[in-house]
């Protein structure tokens, strides 16, 4: 509810703080994981947040989960990806997997908002290097029309709000439809997205950006996006992914 408009309509006689307190009393936050009481401004309770699965260890370059963290995994040693660093907030399992499924395929926008908030909290706790700009991985217009939204774009928007208005822009476009990566074996995913993206608009002076997506599996889509951005003059491309599979 736009309480400021209500207050102005009533001649400014209504205390906005009191109205917001009444709103929180009338609609208390609920944890979207366990269904119990959430926290002010966050629909996730503290116990559920502490139980969210994170990576045990990872490859610093591609984010692959490992027993312990290393600078480069065997695959990255063989072939370096176009991006420079991968920062997964969580592991793609448990409650995070459930929330992503609700958001991405069930249209649960509240789940998307809390995922972005949890990701921002994780970024703050781990002191992720702040980029100049966030860029969402684009969807083809046909898939976006069927789904009704681009989940990466919504994550960018909500991350920006949670991170002192960190700028974001739709810098990339998907110029041809591709088969869903999840429907393909790993060895065919790179070829599936080769040439599928093009630069739409990149603000001048963009040297360090973070590509944002919900789930990373092989990383072929993100790697192709990073290739386009590097070709456009971006010096450092980080991956900010909600979950690493």
PDB file of C-alpha atoms in Angstrom:
ATOM      1  CA  UNK A   1       0.000   0.000   0.000  1.00  0.00           C
ATOM      2  CA  UNK A   2       1.307   3.493  -0.865  1.00  0.00           C
ATOM      3  CA  UNK A   3       0.968   5.014   2.578  1.00  0.00           C
ATOM      4  CA  UNK A   4       2.489   8.349   1.509  1.00  0.00           C
ATOM      5  CA  UNK A   5      -0.357   8.829  -0.963  1.00  0.00           C
ATOM      6  CA  UNK A   6      -2.870   7.945   1.735  1.00  0.00           C
ATOM      7  CA  UNK A   7      -1.312  10.499   4.079  1.00  0.00           C
ATOM      8  CA  UNK A   8      -1.296  13.239   1.421  1.00  0.00           C
ATOM      9  CA  UNK A   9      -4.913  12.478   0.505  1.00  0.00           C
ATOM     10  CA  UNK A  10      -5.865  12.983   4.170  1.00  0.00           C
ATOM     11  CA  UNK A  11      -4.102  16.313   4.356  1.00  0.00           C
ATOM     12  CA  UNK A  12      -0.899  14.950   5.892  1.00  0.00           C
ATOM     13  CA  UNK A  13      -2.642  14.214   9.193  1.00  0.00           C
ATOM     14  CA  UNK A  14      -1.778  10.528   9.181  1.00  0.00           C
ATOM     15  CA  UNK A  15       1.521   9.471  10.699  1.00  0.00           C
ATOM     16  CA  UNK A  16       3.335   7.388   8.095  1.00  0.00           C
ATOM     17  CA  UNK A  17       5.267   5.431  10.703  1.00  0.00           C
ATOM     18  CA  UNK A  18       2.041   4.464  12.451  1.00  0.00           C
ATOM     19  CA  UNK A  19       0.482   3.389   9.150  1.00  0.00           C
ATOM     20  CA  UNK A  20       3.470   1.220   8.280  1.00  0.00           C
ATOM     21  CA  UNK A  21       3.364  -0.357  11.743  1.00  0.00           C
ATOM     22  CA  UNK A  22      -0.320  -1.123  11.244  1.00  0.00           C
ATOM     23  CA  UNK A  23       0.454  -2.641   7.850  1.00  0.00           C
ATOM     24  CA  UNK A  24       3.087  -4.939   9.397  1.00  0.00           C
ATOM     25  CA  UNK A  25       0.611  -5.929  12.112  1.00  0.00           C
ATOM     26  CA  UNK A  26      -2.122  -6.616   9.574  1.00  0.00           C
ATOM     27  CA  UNK A  27       0.192  -8.510   7.193  1.00  0.00           C
ATOM     28  CA  UNK A  28       3.039  -9.960   9.288  1.00  0.00           C
ATOM     29  CA  UNK A  29       6.019 -11.417   7.389  1.00  0.00           C
ATOM     30  CA  UNK A  30       5.844 -15.169   6.862  1.00  0.00           C
ATOM     31  CA  UNK A  31       8.824 -17.419   6.186  1.00  0.00           C
ATOM     32  CA  UNK A  32       8.363 -18.852   2.691  1.00  0.00           C
ATOM     33  CA  UNK A  33      10.358 -21.943   3.646  1.00  0.00           C
ATOM     34  CA  UNK A  34       8.778 -23.165   6.884  1.00  0.00           C
ATOM     35  CA  UNK A  35       5.580 -21.095   6.995  1.00  0.00           C
ATOM     36  CA  UNK A  36       6.310 -19.655  10.431  1.00  0.00           C
ATOM     37  CA  UNK A  37       6.892 -15.993  11.268  1.00  0.00           C
ATOM     38  CA  UNK A  38       9.448 -14.217   9.090  1.00  0.00           C
ATOM     39  CA  UNK A  39      11.427 -11.092   9.867  1.00  0.00           C
ATOM     40  CA  UNK A  40      10.665  -7.467   9.167  1.00  0.00           C
ATOM     41  CA  UNK A  41      11.393  -6.912   5.497  1.00  0.00           C
ATOM     42  CA  UNK A  42      12.462 -10.521   4.911  1.00  0.00           C
ATOM     43  CA  UNK A  43      10.100 -13.447   4.325  1.00  0.00           C
ATOM     44  CA  UNK A  44      12.571 -15.952   5.767  1.00  0.00           C
ATOM     45  CA  UNK A  45      13.152 -16.759   9.424  1.00  0.00           C
ATOM     46  CA  UNK A  46      16.651 -16.836  10.910  1.00  0.00           C
ATOM     47  CA  UNK A  47      16.737 -20.633  11.527  1.00  0.00           C
ATOM     48  CA  UNK A  48      15.804 -21.373   7.892  1.00  0.00           C
ATOM     49  CA  UNK A  49      18.425 -18.939   6.593  1.00  0.00           C
ATOM     50  CA  UNK A  50      21.178 -20.592   8.628  1.00  0.00           C
ATOM     51  CA  UNK A  51      20.207 -24.023   7.229  1.00  0.00           C
ATOM     52  CA  UNK A  52      20.442 -23.012   3.564  1.00  0.00           C
ATOM     53  CA  UNK A  53      22.958 -25.130   1.653  1.00  0.00           C
ATOM     54  CA  UNK A  54      26.158 -23.419   0.528  1.00  0.00           C
ATOM     55  CA  UNK A  55      29.116 -24.886  -1.358  1.00  0.00           C
ATOM     56  CA  UNK A  56      31.582 -26.923   0.674  1.00  0.00           C
ATOM     57  CA  UNK A  57      34.421 -25.693  -1.516  1.00  0.00           C
ATOM     58  CA  UNK A  58      34.651 -24.410  -5.068  1.00  0.00           C
ATOM     59  CA  UNK A  59      36.748 -23.585  -8.077  1.00  0.00           C
ATOM     60  CA  UNK A  60      37.289 -19.836  -7.806  1.00  0.00           C
ATOM     61  CA  UNK A  61      37.054 -19.461 -11.575  1.00  0.00           C
ATOM     62  CA  UNK A  62      33.908 -21.459 -12.484  1.00  0.00           C
ATOM     63  CA  UNK A  63      32.267 -22.061  -9.106  1.00  0.00           C
ATOM     64  CA  UNK A  64      32.214 -25.856  -9.456  1.00  0.00           C
ATOM     65  CA  UNK A  65      31.587 -27.419  -6.039  1.00  0.00           C
ATOM     66  CA  UNK A  66      34.606 -29.283  -4.687  1.00  0.00           C
ATOM     67  CA  UNK A  67      35.712 -30.795  -1.402  1.00  0.00           C
ATOM     68  CA  UNK A  68      37.972 -27.770  -0.880  1.00  0.00           C
ATOM     69  CA  UNK A  69      38.398 -24.477  -2.687  1.00  0.00           C
ATOM     70  CA  UNK A  70      41.033 -24.179  -5.422  1.00  0.00           C
ATOM     71  CA  UNK A  71      42.065 -21.417  -7.810  1.00  0.00           C
ATOM     72  CA  UNK A  72      41.418 -23.543 -10.913  1.00  0.00           C
ATOM     73  CA  UNK A  73      39.701 -26.914 -11.273  1.00  0.00           C
ATOM     74  CA  UNK A  74      40.857 -29.472 -13.839  1.00  0.00           C
ATOM     75  CA  UNK A  75      38.386 -28.261 -16.456  1.00  0.00           C
ATOM     76  CA  UNK A  76      39.425 -24.612 -16.078  1.00  0.00           C
ATOM     77  CA  UNK A  77      43.086 -25.601 -16.251  1.00  0.00           C
ATOM     78  CA  UNK A  78      42.371 -27.248 -19.607  1.00  0.00           C
ATOM     79  CA  UNK A  79      40.264 -24.392 -20.943  1.00  0.00           C
ATOM     80  CA  UNK A  80      39.878 -21.058 -19.194  1.00  0.00           C
ATOM     81  CA  UNK A  81      36.330 -19.645 -19.431  1.00  0.00           C
ATOM     82  CA  UNK A  82      35.687 -16.162 -20.746  1.00  0.00           C
ATOM     83  CA  UNK A  83      34.490 -14.931 -17.351  1.00  0.00           C
ATOM     84  CA  UNK A  84      36.972 -14.148 -14.586  1.00  0.00           C
ATOM     85  CA  UNK A  85      35.298 -15.307 -11.383  1.00  0.00           C
ATOM     86  CA  UNK A  86      32.158 -17.116 -10.286  1.00  0.00           C
ATOM     87  CA  UNK A  87      30.418 -16.286  -7.035  1.00  0.00           C
ATOM     88  CA  UNK A  88      27.552 -18.678  -6.241  1.00  0.00           C
ATOM     89  CA  UNK A  89      25.409 -17.619  -3.285  1.00  0.00           C
ATOM     90  CA  UNK A  90      24.077 -21.114  -2.554  1.00  0.00           C
ATOM     91  CA  UNK A  91      24.120 -24.715  -3.700  1.00  0.00           C
ATOM     92  CA  UNK A  92      21.224 -25.793  -5.900  1.00  0.00           C
ATOM     93  CA  UNK A  93      19.538 -28.158  -3.482  1.00  0.00           C
ATOM     94  CA  UNK A  94      17.178 -28.177  -0.532  1.00  0.00           C
ATOM     95  CA  UNK A  95      15.153 -25.084   0.253  1.00  0.00           C
ATOM     96  CA  UNK A  96      16.937 -22.934  -2.333  1.00  0.00           C
ATOM     97  CA  UNK A  97      16.054 -25.344  -5.127  1.00  0.00           C
ATOM     98  CA  UNK A  98      12.424 -25.323  -3.990  1.00  0.00           C
ATOM     99  CA  UNK A  99      12.228 -21.527  -3.897  1.00  0.00           C
ATOM    100  CA  UNK A 100      13.802 -21.224  -7.348  1.00  0.00           C
ATOM    101  CA  UNK A 101      11.326 -23.714  -8.779  1.00  0.00           C
ATOM    102  CA  UNK A 102       8.434 -21.765  -7.247  1.00  0.00           C
ATOM    103  CA  UNK A 103       9.781 -18.506  -8.632  1.00  0.00           C
ATOM    104  CA  UNK A 104      10.892 -19.612 -12.078  1.00  0.00           C
ATOM    105  CA  UNK A 105       8.179 -22.072 -13.044  1.00  0.00           C
ATOM    106  CA  UNK A 106       5.374 -21.243 -10.626  1.00  0.00           C
ATOM    107  CA  UNK A 107       5.404 -17.479 -11.044  1.00  0.00           C
ATOM    108  CA  UNK A 108       5.830 -16.936  -7.295  1.00  0.00           C
ATOM    109  CA  UNK A 109       7.283 -13.420  -7.320  1.00  0.00           C
ATOM    110  CA  UNK A 110       7.476 -13.312  -3.523  1.00  0.00           C
ATOM    111  CA  UNK A 111       9.882 -16.250  -3.701  1.00  0.00           C
ATOM    112  CA  UNK A 112      11.951 -14.283  -6.220  1.00  0.00           C
ATOM    113  CA  UNK A 113      12.139 -11.268  -3.914  1.00  0.00           C
ATOM    114  CA  UNK A 114      13.269 -13.261  -0.910  1.00  0.00           C
ATOM    115  CA  UNK A 115      15.852 -15.102  -3.038  1.00  0.00           C
ATOM    116  CA  UNK A 116      17.332 -11.777  -4.136  1.00  0.00           C
ATOM    117  CA  UNK A 117      17.390 -10.545  -0.535  1.00  0.00           C
ATOM    118  CA  UNK A 118      19.112 -13.725   0.638  1.00  0.00           C
ATOM    119  CA  UNK A 119      21.614 -13.391  -2.196  1.00  0.00           C
ATOM    120  CA  UNK A 120      22.355  -9.780  -1.220  1.00  0.00           C
ATOM    121  CA  UNK A 121      22.841 -10.813   2.406  1.00  0.00           C
ATOM    122  CA  UNK A 122      25.219 -13.551   1.303  1.00  0.00           C
ATOM    123  CA  UNK A 123      27.139 -11.069  -0.855  1.00  0.00           C
ATOM    124  CA  UNK A 124      27.527  -8.722   2.105  1.00  0.00           C
ATOM    125  CA  UNK A 125      28.605 -11.515   4.464  1.00  0.00           C
ATOM    126  CA  UNK A 126      31.220 -12.817   2.009  1.00  0.00           C
ATOM    127  CA  UNK A 127      32.292  -9.327   0.892  1.00  0.00           C
ATOM    128  CA  UNK A 128      31.810  -9.935  -2.807  1.00  0.00           C
ATOM    129  CA  UNK A 129      33.757  -7.451  -4.928  1.00  0.00           C
ATOM    130  CA  UNK A 130      31.281  -4.800  -6.009  1.00  0.00           C
ATOM    131  CA  UNK A 131      31.108  -4.319  -9.795  1.00  0.00           C
ATOM    132  CA  UNK A 132      30.207  -1.168 -11.657  1.00  0.00           C
ATOM    133  CA  UNK A 133      27.134  -2.764 -13.154  1.00  0.00           C
ATOM    134  CA  UNK A 134      24.828  -5.782 -12.965  1.00  0.00           C
ATOM    135  CA  UNK A 135      23.695  -7.394 -16.224  1.00  0.00           C
ATOM    136  CA  UNK A 136      20.997 -10.097 -16.358  1.00  0.00           C
ATOM    137  CA  UNK A 137      21.228 -13.054 -18.723  1.00  0.00           C
ATOM    138  CA  UNK A 138      18.509 -12.368 -21.328  1.00  0.00           C
ATOM    139  CA  UNK A 139      15.648 -14.629 -22.354  1.00  0.00           C
ATOM    140  CA  UNK A 140      14.424 -14.920 -25.911  1.00  0.00           C
ATOM    141  CA  UNK A 141      11.209 -12.946 -26.392  1.00  0.00           C
ATOM    142  CA  UNK A 142       9.187 -16.134 -27.039  1.00  0.00           C
ATOM    143  CA  UNK A 143      10.245 -17.768 -23.780  1.00  0.00           C
ATOM    144  CA  UNK A 144       9.798 -14.540 -21.884  1.00  0.00           C
ATOM    145  CA  UNK A 145       6.284 -14.214 -23.268  1.00  0.00           C
ATOM    146  CA  UNK A 146       5.410 -17.746 -22.165  1.00  0.00           C
ATOM    147  CA  UNK A 147       6.882 -17.316 -18.676  1.00  0.00           C
ATOM    148  CA  UNK A 148       5.737 -13.740 -18.234  1.00  0.00           C
ATOM    149  CA  UNK A 149       9.068 -12.452 -16.928  1.00  0.00           C
ATOM    150  CA  UNK A 150      12.825 -12.935 -17.040  1.00  0.00           C
ATOM    151  CA  UNK A 151      13.906 -14.342 -13.687  1.00  0.00           C
ATOM    152  CA  UNK A 152      17.479 -12.997 -14.064  1.00  0.00           C
ATOM    153  CA  UNK A 153      16.167  -9.494 -14.758  1.00  0.00           C
ATOM    154  CA  UNK A 154      13.953  -9.592 -11.666  1.00  0.00           C
ATOM    155  CA  UNK A 155      16.883 -10.799  -9.570  1.00  0.00           C
ATOM    156  CA  UNK A 156      18.926  -7.848 -10.871  1.00  0.00           C
ATOM    157  CA  UNK A 157      16.191  -5.391 -10.013  1.00  0.00           C
ATOM    158  CA  UNK A 158      15.753  -6.690  -6.469  1.00  0.00           C
ATOM    159  CA  UNK A 159      19.507  -7.072  -5.906  1.00  0.00           C
ATOM    160  CA  UNK A 160      19.947  -3.447  -6.920  1.00  0.00           C
ATOM    161  CA  UNK A 161      17.413  -2.349  -4.310  1.00  0.00           C
ATOM    162  CA  UNK A 162      19.073  -4.451  -1.615  1.00  0.00           C
ATOM    163  CA  UNK A 163      22.583  -3.203  -2.469  1.00  0.00           C
ATOM    164  CA  UNK A 164      22.287   0.600  -2.281  1.00  0.00           C
ATOM    165  CA  UNK A 165      20.894   0.871  -5.818  1.00  0.00           C
ATOM    166  CA  UNK A 166      23.787  -0.863  -7.541  1.00  0.00           C
ATOM    167  CA  UNK A 167      23.175  -0.013 -11.227  1.00  0.00           C
ATOM    168  CA  UNK A 168      21.884  -2.655 -13.619  1.00  0.00           C
ATOM    169  CA  UNK A 169      21.026  -2.642 -17.294  1.00  0.00           C
ATOM    170  CA  UNK A 170      19.764  -5.028 -19.971  1.00  0.00           C
ATOM    171  CA  UNK A 171      23.012  -4.883 -21.920  1.00  0.00           C
ATOM    172  CA  UNK A 172      22.503  -8.133 -23.839  1.00  0.00           C
ATOM    173  CA  UNK A 173      19.791  -9.502 -26.074  1.00  0.00           C
ATOM    174  CA  UNK A 174      19.122 -13.034 -27.218  1.00  0.00           C
ATOM    175  CA  UNK A 175      18.919 -12.871 -30.975  1.00  0.00           C
ATOM    176  CA  UNK A 176      17.778 -16.419 -31.631  1.00  0.00           C
ATOM    177  CA  UNK A 177      15.768 -18.983 -29.724  1.00  0.00           C
ATOM    178  CA  UNK A 178      17.689 -21.996 -28.435  1.00  0.00           C
ATOM    179  CA  UNK A 179      16.713 -25.294 -26.931  1.00  0.00           C
ATOM    180  CA  UNK A 180      16.518 -25.266 -23.149  1.00  0.00           C
ATOM    181  CA  UNK A 181      19.981 -26.066 -21.810  1.00  0.00           C
ATOM    182  CA  UNK A 182      18.473 -28.395 -19.228  1.00  0.00           C
ATOM    183  CA  UNK A 183      17.155 -30.593 -22.062  1.00  0.00           C
ATOM    184  CA  UNK A 184      20.610 -31.117 -23.571  1.00  0.00           C
ATOM    185  CA  UNK A 185      23.628 -33.206 -22.520  1.00  0.00           C
ATOM    186  CA  UNK A 186      26.590 -31.232 -21.235  1.00  0.00           C
ATOM    187  CA  UNK A 187      28.671 -31.737 -24.387  1.00  0.00           C
ATOM    188  CA  UNK A 188      26.030 -30.064 -26.583  1.00  0.00           C
ATOM    189  CA  UNK A 189      25.287 -27.018 -24.458  1.00  0.00           C
ATOM    190  CA  UNK A 190      28.178 -24.857 -25.630  1.00  0.00           C
ATOM    191  CA  UNK A 191      27.250 -25.259 -29.284  1.00  0.00           C
ATOM    192  CA  UNK A 192      23.581 -24.641 -28.493  1.00  0.00           C
ATOM    193  CA  UNK A 193      24.237 -21.077 -27.307  1.00  0.00           C
ATOM    194  CA  UNK A 194      27.120 -20.163 -29.604  1.00  0.00           C
ATOM    195  CA  UNK A 195      26.169 -16.931 -31.376  1.00  0.00           C
ATOM    196  CA  UNK A 196      22.812 -16.734 -29.587  1.00  0.00           C
ATOM    197  CA  UNK A 197      23.561 -13.401 -27.869  1.00  0.00           C
ATOM    198  CA  UNK A 198      24.399  -9.909 -29.049  1.00  0.00           C
ATOM    199  CA  UNK A 199      25.238  -6.628 -27.368  1.00  0.00           C
ATOM    200  CA  UNK A 200      22.236  -4.342 -26.941  1.00  0.00           C
ATOM    201  CA  UNK A 201      23.634  -1.416 -24.960  1.00  0.00           C
ATOM    202  CA  UNK A 202      26.641  -1.064 -22.692  1.00  0.00           C
ATOM    203  CA  UNK A 203      27.125   2.182 -20.758  1.00  0.00           C
ATOM    204  CA  UNK A 204      30.405   3.916 -21.590  1.00  0.00           C
ATOM    205  CA  UNK A 205      33.222   3.163 -19.182  1.00  0.00           C
ATOM    206  CA  UNK A 206      31.883  -0.245 -18.117  1.00  0.00           C
ATOM    207  CA  UNK A 207      35.040  -2.129 -17.191  1.00  0.00           C
ATOM    208  CA  UNK A 208      33.887  -4.418 -14.389  1.00  0.00           C
ATOM    209  CA  UNK A 209      30.469  -6.029 -14.556  1.00  0.00           C
ATOM    210  CA  UNK A 210      28.680  -8.965 -12.925  1.00  0.00           C
ATOM    211  CA  UNK A 211      26.438 -11.238 -14.968  1.00  0.00           C
ATOM    212  CA  UNK A 212      23.404 -12.340 -12.951  1.00  0.00           C
ATOM    213  CA  UNK A 213      21.487 -15.606 -13.343  1.00  0.00           C
ATOM    214  CA  UNK A 214      19.445 -17.905 -11.154  1.00  0.00           C
ATOM    215  CA  UNK A 215      21.108 -21.316 -11.676  1.00  0.00           C
ATOM    216  CA  UNK A 216      24.470 -22.279 -13.165  1.00  0.00           C
ATOM    217  CA  UNK A 217      25.106 -25.826 -14.323  1.00  0.00           C
ATOM    218  CA  UNK A 218      27.816 -26.183 -17.004  1.00  0.00           C
ATOM    219  CA  UNK A 219      28.119 -22.408 -17.388  1.00  0.00           C
ATOM    220  CA  UNK A 220      27.906 -22.487 -21.202  1.00  0.00           C
ATOM    221  CA  UNK A 221      25.266 -19.736 -21.400  1.00  0.00           C
ATOM    222  CA  UNK A 222      27.119 -17.459 -19.005  1.00  0.00           C
ATOM    223  CA  UNK A 223      30.412 -18.111 -20.763  1.00  0.00           C
ATOM    224  CA  UNK A 224      28.938 -17.077 -24.117  1.00  0.00           C
ATOM    225  CA  UNK A 225      27.521 -13.898 -22.562  1.00  0.00           C
ATOM    226  CA  UNK A 226      30.925 -13.141 -21.052  1.00  0.00           C
ATOM    227  CA  UNK A 227      32.557 -13.628 -24.456  1.00  0.00           C
ATOM    228  CA  UNK A 228      30.292 -10.976 -25.991  1.00  0.00           C
ATOM    229  CA  UNK A 229      31.019  -8.523 -23.160  1.00  0.00           C
ATOM    230  CA  UNK A 230      34.762  -9.075 -23.304  1.00  0.00           C
ATOM    231  CA  UNK A 231      34.664  -8.477 -27.046  1.00  0.00           C
ATOM    232  CA  UNK A 232      32.875  -5.164 -26.316  1.00  0.00           C
ATOM    233  CA  UNK A 233      35.757  -4.022 -24.108  1.00  0.00           C
ATOM    234  CA  UNK A 234      34.742  -5.133 -20.603  1.00  0.00           C
ATOM    235  CA  UNK A 235      37.905  -5.984 -18.675  1.00  0.00           C
ATOM    236  CA  UNK A 236      36.445  -8.114 -15.876  1.00  0.00           C
ATOM    237  CA  UNK A 237      33.304 -10.244 -15.944  1.00  0.00           C
ATOM    238  CA  UNK A 238      32.171 -11.875 -12.704  1.00  0.00           C
ATOM    239  CA  UNK A 239      29.278 -14.280 -12.372  1.00  0.00           C
ATOM    240  CA  UNK A 240      26.772 -13.675  -9.605  1.00  0.00           C
ATOM    241  CA  UNK A 241      24.570 -16.751  -9.555  1.00  0.00           C
ATOM    242  CA  UNK A 242      21.913 -17.539  -7.026  1.00  0.00           C
ATOM    243  CA  UNK A 243      22.721 -21.250  -7.014  1.00  0.00           C
ATOM    244  CA  UNK A 244      25.396 -23.562  -8.440  1.00  0.00           C
ATOM    245  CA  UNK A 245      24.282 -27.018  -9.536  1.00  0.00           C
TER     246      UNK A 245
END
